[in-house]
Tab-separated table of C-alpha atoms and ligand atoms in Angstrom:
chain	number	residue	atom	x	y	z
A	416	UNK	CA	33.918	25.054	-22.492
A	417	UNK	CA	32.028	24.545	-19.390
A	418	UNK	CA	29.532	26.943	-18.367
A	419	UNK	CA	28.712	28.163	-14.839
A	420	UNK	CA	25.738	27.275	-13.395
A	421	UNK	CA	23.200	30.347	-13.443
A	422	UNK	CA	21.461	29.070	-10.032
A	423	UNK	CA	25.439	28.536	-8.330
A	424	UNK	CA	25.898	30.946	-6.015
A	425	UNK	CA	29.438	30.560	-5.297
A	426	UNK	CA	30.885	33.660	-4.485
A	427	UNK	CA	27.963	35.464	-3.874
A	428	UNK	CA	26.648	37.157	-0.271
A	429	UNK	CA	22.819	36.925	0.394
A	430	UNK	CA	20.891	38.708	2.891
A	431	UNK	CA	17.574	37.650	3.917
A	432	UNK	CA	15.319	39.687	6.818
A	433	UNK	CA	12.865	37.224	8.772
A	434	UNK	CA	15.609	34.140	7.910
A	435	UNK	CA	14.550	32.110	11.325
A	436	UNK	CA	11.830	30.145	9.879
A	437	UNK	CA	9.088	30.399	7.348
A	438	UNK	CA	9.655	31.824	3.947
A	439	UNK	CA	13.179	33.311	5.181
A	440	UNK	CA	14.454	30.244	5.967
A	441	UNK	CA	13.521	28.922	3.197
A	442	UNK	CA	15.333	30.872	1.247
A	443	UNK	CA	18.393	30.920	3.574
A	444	UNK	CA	18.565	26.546	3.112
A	445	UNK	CA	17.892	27.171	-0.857
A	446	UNK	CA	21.050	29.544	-1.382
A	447	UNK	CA	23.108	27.816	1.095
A	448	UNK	CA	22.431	24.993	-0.959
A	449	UNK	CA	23.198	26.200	-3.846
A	450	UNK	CA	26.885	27.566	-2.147
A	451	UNK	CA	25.851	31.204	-1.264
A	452	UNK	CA	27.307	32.902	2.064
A	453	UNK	CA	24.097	33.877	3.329
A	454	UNK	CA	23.477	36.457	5.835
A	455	UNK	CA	20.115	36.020	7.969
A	456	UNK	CA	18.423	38.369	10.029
A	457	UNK	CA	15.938	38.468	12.387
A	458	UNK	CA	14.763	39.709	15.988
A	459	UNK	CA	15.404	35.789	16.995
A	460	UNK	CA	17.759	33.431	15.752
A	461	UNK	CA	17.342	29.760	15.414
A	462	UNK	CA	19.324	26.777	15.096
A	463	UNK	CA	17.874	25.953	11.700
A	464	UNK	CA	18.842	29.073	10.432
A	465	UNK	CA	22.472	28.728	12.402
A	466	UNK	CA	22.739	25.768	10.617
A	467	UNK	CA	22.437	27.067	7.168
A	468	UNK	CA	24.139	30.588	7.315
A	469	UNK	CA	27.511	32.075	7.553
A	470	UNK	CA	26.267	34.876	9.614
A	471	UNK	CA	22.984	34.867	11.344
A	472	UNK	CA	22.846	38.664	12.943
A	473	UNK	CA	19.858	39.475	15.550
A	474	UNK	CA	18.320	42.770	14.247
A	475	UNK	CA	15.061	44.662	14.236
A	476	UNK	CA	14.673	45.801	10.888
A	477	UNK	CA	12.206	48.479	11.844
A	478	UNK	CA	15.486	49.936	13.450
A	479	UNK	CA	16.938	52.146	11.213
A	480	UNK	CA	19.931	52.493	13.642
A	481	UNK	CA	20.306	48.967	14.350
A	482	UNK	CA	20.104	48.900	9.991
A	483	UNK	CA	23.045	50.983	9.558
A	484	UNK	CA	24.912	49.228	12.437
A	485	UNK	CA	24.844	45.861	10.721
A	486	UNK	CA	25.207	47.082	7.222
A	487	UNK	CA	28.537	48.809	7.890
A	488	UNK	CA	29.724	45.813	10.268
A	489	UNK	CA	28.629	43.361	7.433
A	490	UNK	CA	29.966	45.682	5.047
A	491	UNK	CA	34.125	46.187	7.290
A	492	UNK	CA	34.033	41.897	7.210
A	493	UNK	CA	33.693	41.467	3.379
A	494	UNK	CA	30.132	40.640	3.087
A	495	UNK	CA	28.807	42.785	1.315
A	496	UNK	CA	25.295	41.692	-0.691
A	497	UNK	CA	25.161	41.060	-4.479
A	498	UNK	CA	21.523	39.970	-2.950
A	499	UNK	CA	19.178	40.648	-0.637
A	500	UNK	CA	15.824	39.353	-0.221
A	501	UNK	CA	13.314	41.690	2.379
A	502	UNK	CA	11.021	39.477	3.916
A	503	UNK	CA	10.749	40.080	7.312
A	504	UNK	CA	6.975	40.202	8.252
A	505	UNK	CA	3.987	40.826	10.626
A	506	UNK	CA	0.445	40.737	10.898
A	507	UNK	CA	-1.641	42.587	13.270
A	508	UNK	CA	-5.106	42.005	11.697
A	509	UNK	CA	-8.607	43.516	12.151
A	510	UNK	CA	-10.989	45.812	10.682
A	511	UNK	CA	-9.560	49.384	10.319
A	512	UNK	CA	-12.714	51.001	12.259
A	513	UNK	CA	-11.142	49.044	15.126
A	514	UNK	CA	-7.334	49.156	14.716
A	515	UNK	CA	-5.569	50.927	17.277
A	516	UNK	CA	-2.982	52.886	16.268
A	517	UNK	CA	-0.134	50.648	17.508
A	518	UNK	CA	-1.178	47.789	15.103
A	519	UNK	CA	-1.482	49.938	12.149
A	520	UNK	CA	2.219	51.489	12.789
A	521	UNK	CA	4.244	48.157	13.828
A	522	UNK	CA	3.056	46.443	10.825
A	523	UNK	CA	4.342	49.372	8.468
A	524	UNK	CA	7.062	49.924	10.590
A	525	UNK	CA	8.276	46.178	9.590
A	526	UNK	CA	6.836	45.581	6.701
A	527	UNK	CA	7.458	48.466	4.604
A	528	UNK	CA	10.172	50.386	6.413
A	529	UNK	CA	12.083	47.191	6.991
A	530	UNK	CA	12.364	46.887	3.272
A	531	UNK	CA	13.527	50.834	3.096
A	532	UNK	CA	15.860	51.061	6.067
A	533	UNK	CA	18.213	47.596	4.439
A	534	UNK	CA	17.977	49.002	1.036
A	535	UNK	CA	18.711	52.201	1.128
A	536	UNK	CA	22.293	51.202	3.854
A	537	UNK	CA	22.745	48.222	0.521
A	538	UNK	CA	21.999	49.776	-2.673
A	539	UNK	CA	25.202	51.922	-2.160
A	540	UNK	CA	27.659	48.909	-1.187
A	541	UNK	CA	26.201	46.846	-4.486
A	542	UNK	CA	26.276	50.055	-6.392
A	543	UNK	CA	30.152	50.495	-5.429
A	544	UNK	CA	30.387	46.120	-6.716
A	545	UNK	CA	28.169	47.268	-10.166
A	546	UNK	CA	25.866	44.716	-9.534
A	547	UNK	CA	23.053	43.159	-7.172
A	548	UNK	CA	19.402	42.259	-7.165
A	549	UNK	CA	16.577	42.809	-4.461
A	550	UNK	CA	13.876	41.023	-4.168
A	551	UNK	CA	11.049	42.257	-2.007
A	552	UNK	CA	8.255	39.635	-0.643
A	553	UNK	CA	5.301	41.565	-1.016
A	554	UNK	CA	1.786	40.041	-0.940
A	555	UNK	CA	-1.132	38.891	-2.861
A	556	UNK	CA	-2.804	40.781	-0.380
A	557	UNK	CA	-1.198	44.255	-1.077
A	558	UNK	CA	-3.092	44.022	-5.042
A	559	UNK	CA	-6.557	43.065	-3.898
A	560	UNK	CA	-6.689	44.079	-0.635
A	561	UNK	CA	-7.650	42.028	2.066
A	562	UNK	CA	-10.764	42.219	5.062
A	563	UNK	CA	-8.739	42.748	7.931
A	564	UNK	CA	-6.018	43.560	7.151
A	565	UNK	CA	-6.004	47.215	5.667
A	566	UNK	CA	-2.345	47.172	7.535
A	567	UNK	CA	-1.033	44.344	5.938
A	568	UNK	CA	-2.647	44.967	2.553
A	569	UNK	CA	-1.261	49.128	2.454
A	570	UNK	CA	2.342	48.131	3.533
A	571	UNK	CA	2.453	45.273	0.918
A	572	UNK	CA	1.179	47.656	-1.479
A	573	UNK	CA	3.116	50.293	0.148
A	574	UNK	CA	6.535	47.935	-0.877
A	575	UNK	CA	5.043	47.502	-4.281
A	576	UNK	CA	5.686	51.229	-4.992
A	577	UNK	CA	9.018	50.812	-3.229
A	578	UNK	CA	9.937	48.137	-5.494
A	579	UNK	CA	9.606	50.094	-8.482
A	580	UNK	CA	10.839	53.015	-7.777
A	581	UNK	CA	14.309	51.723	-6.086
A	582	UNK	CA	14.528	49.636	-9.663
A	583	UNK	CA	14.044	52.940	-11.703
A	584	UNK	CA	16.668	54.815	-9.145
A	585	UNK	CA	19.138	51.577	-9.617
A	586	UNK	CA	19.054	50.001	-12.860
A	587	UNK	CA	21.656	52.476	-14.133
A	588	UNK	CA	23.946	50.746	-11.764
A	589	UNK	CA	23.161	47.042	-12.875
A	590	UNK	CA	21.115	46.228	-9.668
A	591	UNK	CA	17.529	44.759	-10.343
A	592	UNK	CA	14.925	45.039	-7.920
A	593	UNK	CA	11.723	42.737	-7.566
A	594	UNK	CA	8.818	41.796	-5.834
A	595	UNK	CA	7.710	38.340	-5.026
A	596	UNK	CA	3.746	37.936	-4.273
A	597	UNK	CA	2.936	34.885	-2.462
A	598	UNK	CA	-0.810	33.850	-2.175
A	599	UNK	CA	-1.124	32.385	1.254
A	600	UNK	CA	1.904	29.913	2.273
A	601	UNK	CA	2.181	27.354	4.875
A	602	UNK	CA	3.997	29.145	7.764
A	603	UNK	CA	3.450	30.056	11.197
A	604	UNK	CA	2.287	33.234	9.763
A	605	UNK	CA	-0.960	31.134	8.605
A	606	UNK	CA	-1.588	29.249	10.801
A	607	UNK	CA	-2.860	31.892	13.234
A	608	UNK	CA	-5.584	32.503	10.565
A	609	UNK	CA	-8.984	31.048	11.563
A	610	UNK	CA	-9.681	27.454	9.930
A	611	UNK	CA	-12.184	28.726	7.298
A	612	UNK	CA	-9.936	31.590	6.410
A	613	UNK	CA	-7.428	28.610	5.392
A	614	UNK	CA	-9.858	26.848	3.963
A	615	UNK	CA	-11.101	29.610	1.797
A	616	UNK	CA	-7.747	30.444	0.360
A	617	UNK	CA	-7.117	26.405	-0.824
A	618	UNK	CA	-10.705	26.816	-2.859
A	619	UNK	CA	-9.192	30.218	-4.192
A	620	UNK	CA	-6.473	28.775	-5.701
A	621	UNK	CA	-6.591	26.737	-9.419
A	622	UNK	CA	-4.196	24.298	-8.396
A	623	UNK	CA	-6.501	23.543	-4.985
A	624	UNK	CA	-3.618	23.784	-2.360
A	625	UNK	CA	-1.668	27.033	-0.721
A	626	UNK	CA	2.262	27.434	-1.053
A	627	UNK	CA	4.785	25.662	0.689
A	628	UNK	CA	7.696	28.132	1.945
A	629	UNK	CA	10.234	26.339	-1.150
A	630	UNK	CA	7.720	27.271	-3.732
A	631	UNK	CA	8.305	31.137	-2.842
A	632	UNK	CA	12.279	30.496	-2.551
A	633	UNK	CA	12.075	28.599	-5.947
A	634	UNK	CA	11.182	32.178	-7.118
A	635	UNK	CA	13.470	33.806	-5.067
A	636	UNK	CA	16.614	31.870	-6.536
A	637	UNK	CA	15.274	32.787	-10.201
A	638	UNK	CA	15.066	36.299	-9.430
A	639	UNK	CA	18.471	36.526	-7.789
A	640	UNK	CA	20.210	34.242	-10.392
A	641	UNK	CA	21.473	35.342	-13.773
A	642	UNK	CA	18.326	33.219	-15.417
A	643	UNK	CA	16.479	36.291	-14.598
A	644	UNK	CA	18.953	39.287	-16.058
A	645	UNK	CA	16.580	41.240	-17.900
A	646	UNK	CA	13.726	41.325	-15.363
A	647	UNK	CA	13.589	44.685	-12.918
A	648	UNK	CA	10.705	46.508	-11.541
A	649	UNK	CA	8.290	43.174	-11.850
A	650	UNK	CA	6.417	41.536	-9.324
A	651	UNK	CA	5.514	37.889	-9.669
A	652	UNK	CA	2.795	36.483	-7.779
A	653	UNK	CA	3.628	32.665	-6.638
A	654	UNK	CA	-0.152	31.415	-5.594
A	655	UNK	CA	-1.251	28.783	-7.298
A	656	UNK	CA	-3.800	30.969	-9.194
A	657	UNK	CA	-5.053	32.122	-6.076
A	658	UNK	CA	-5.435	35.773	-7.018
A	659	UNK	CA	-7.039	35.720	-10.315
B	499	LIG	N1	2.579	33.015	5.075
B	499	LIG	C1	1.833	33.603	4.175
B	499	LIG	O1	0.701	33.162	3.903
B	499	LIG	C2	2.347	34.792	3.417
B	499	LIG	C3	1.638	35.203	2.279
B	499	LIG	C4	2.101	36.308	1.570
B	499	LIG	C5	3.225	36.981	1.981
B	499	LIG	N2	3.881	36.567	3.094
B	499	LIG	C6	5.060	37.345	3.499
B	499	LIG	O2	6.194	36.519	3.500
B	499	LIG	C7	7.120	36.980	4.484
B	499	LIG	C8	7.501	35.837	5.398
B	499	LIG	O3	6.324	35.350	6.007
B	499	LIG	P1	6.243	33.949	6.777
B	499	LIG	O4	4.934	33.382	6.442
B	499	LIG	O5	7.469	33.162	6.566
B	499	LIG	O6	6.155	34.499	8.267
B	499	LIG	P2	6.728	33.948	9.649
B	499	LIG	O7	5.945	34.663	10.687
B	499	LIG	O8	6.752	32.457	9.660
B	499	LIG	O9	8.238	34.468	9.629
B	499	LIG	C9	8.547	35.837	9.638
B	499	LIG	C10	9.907	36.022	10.246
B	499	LIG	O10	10.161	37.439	10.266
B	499	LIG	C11	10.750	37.745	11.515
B	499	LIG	N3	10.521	39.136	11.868
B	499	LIG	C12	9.367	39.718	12.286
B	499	LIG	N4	9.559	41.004	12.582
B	499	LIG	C13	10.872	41.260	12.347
B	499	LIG	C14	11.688	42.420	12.479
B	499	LIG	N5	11.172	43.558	12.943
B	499	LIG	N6	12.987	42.327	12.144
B	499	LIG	C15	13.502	41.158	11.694
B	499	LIG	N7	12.795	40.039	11.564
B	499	LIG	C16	11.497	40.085	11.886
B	499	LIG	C17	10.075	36.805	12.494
B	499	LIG	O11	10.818	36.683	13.700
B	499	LIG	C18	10.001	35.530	11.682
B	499	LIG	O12	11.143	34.727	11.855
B	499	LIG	C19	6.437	38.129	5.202
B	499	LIG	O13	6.855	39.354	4.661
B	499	LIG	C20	4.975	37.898	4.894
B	499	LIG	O14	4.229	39.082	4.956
B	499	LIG	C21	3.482	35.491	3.814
C-alpha cells in the first residue's frame, strides 16, 4: 500500500504573517510547493507572494480587530488553518537608555502580540478540526539577548513563553505549538544591520555562513508535517551553531 507523503500538504490550509518576502515567503513558496492552500498576510502584498498563495490578505497583525476580521472571513470561505506559522517581524533597534517609547511598543506590538492576536482567533477553528500545529519564529536573540535590541530580544523571548504555554493550553486538542529560532538570516531584515554586525554573526556561527530564508522554512515544513507528531512546546534554533 502506498503511503502519503508526510511533507504533502494536500488538503491542508497554511497561514503565514509577514508572507511578502523574507522568511514568510519562504515558507509561503515551500508549502505551495509541496500543494498547501496557503494563506499570506502582511501590511503589503507582493507579486511573489501573489504568485504562490491562494489568498494573500493585507492585514496588520498588531490589529486585533483587523485579526478577528480576517479570521472569521477566512474562517465563512473554508479556509480554515490546520497551520499557521507567526512570523511577521520588526526591528526598531538601540540601546534601551535611549529607546523612546514608540520603538519599544511597535516592536512588541508586532512581534509578540501579532503572534497572540492570530492564535488565540485560530486555536478555536483548529480545535473545532481536532488538529493543527503553530509554529512561532522566535529568535536567537530572544535566549541570549542582544545589544540593541532589548525590544527585539524581550518580545522574542516574550513569544517563547507564549509558545509554551498555548502548547500546554492545546495539546489536549491535538494542536502542537513551536518555536523556530533563527540565528541571523539573509533578508531585508539584515541587511539594515551595520557591515561588521554581519560580519560578526558569519564568525559566530560553526558552519561560517548565516541562514538563507529556505533553511528556516526547511524547519518550518518539519514542524508542520506529520514527521514531527510528537514534538510540542520545543523551540529549535536553525543558526548554523551561531548561538552556542
Ligand atoms: N532576518 C533575520 O536575521 C532574522 C533572525 C531571527 C529571526 N528573524 C525573524 O524572522 C521573521 C521574518 O523576518 P525576515 O528577516 O524575513 O524579515 P523581513 O523584514 O524581510 O520580512 C518581514 C515581513 O513582515 C511583514 N510585517 C511587518 N510588520 C507587520 C505587521 N504588523 N503585520 C503583518 N506583516 C508585517 C513585513 O511587511 C515583511 O514582509 C521575523 O519575525 C524576524 O524577527 C529574522
Amino acid at each position: 500500500m502506498k503511503t502519503r507523503d508526510p511533507l504533502d500538504f494536500t488538503g491542508r490550509v497554511v497561514w503565514i504573517t509577514g508572507a511578502a518576502r523574507g522568511i514568510g515567503l519562504a515558507c509561503a513558496e515551500a508549502f505551495s510547493q509541496r500543494n498547501a492552500q496557503v494563506v499570506g498576510m502582511d501590511l503589503q502584498l507582493t507579486d511573489a507572494l501573489k504568485l504562490c498563495a491562494t489568498r494573500a490578505l493585507e492585514l496588520d497583525v498588531a490589529n486585533p480587530v483587523a485579526v478577528a476580521e480576517a479570521a472569521a472571513l477566512l474562517a465563512e470561505s473554508s479556509l480554515a488553518p490546520d497551520v499557521i506559522v507567526n512570523n511577521a517581524g520588526i526591528t526598531r533597534d538601540g540601546v534601551h537608555w535611549k529607546m523612546p517609547e514608540a520603538d519599544w511598543s511597535a516592536v512588541l506590538d508586532v512581534n509578540l502580540s501579532g503572534a497572540f492576536h492570530l492564535m488565540r482567533e485560530a486555536t478555536p477553528l483548529m480545535r473545532s478540526l481536532g488538529r493543527g500545529s503553530i509554529v512561532n519564529i522566535t529568535s536567537i536573540n530572544g535566549e541570549r539577548g542582544k545589544f540593541g535590541q532589548a525590544n527585539y530580544s524581550a518580545a522574542k523571548a516574550g513569544l517563547i513563553g507564549l509558545t509554551k504555554a498555548v502548547a500546554r493550553e492545546c495539546g489536549r486538542f491535538g494542536i502542537r505549538v513551536n518555536a523556530v529560532a533563527p540565528g541571523m538570516v539573509a533578508t531585508e531584515m539584515a541587511k539594515q544591520l551595520p557591515d561588521q554586525v554581519a560580519q560578526k554573526a558569519i564568525e559566530e556561527t560553526l558552519l561560517g555562513r548565516i541562514a538563507q530564508p529556505v533553511d528556516v522554512a526547511n524547519c518550518v515544513l518539519f514542524l508542520a508535517s506529520p514527521l514531527a507528531a510528537h514534538i510540542t512546546g520545543q523551540v529549535i534554533r536553525v543558526d548554523g551553531g551561531q548561538y552556542l
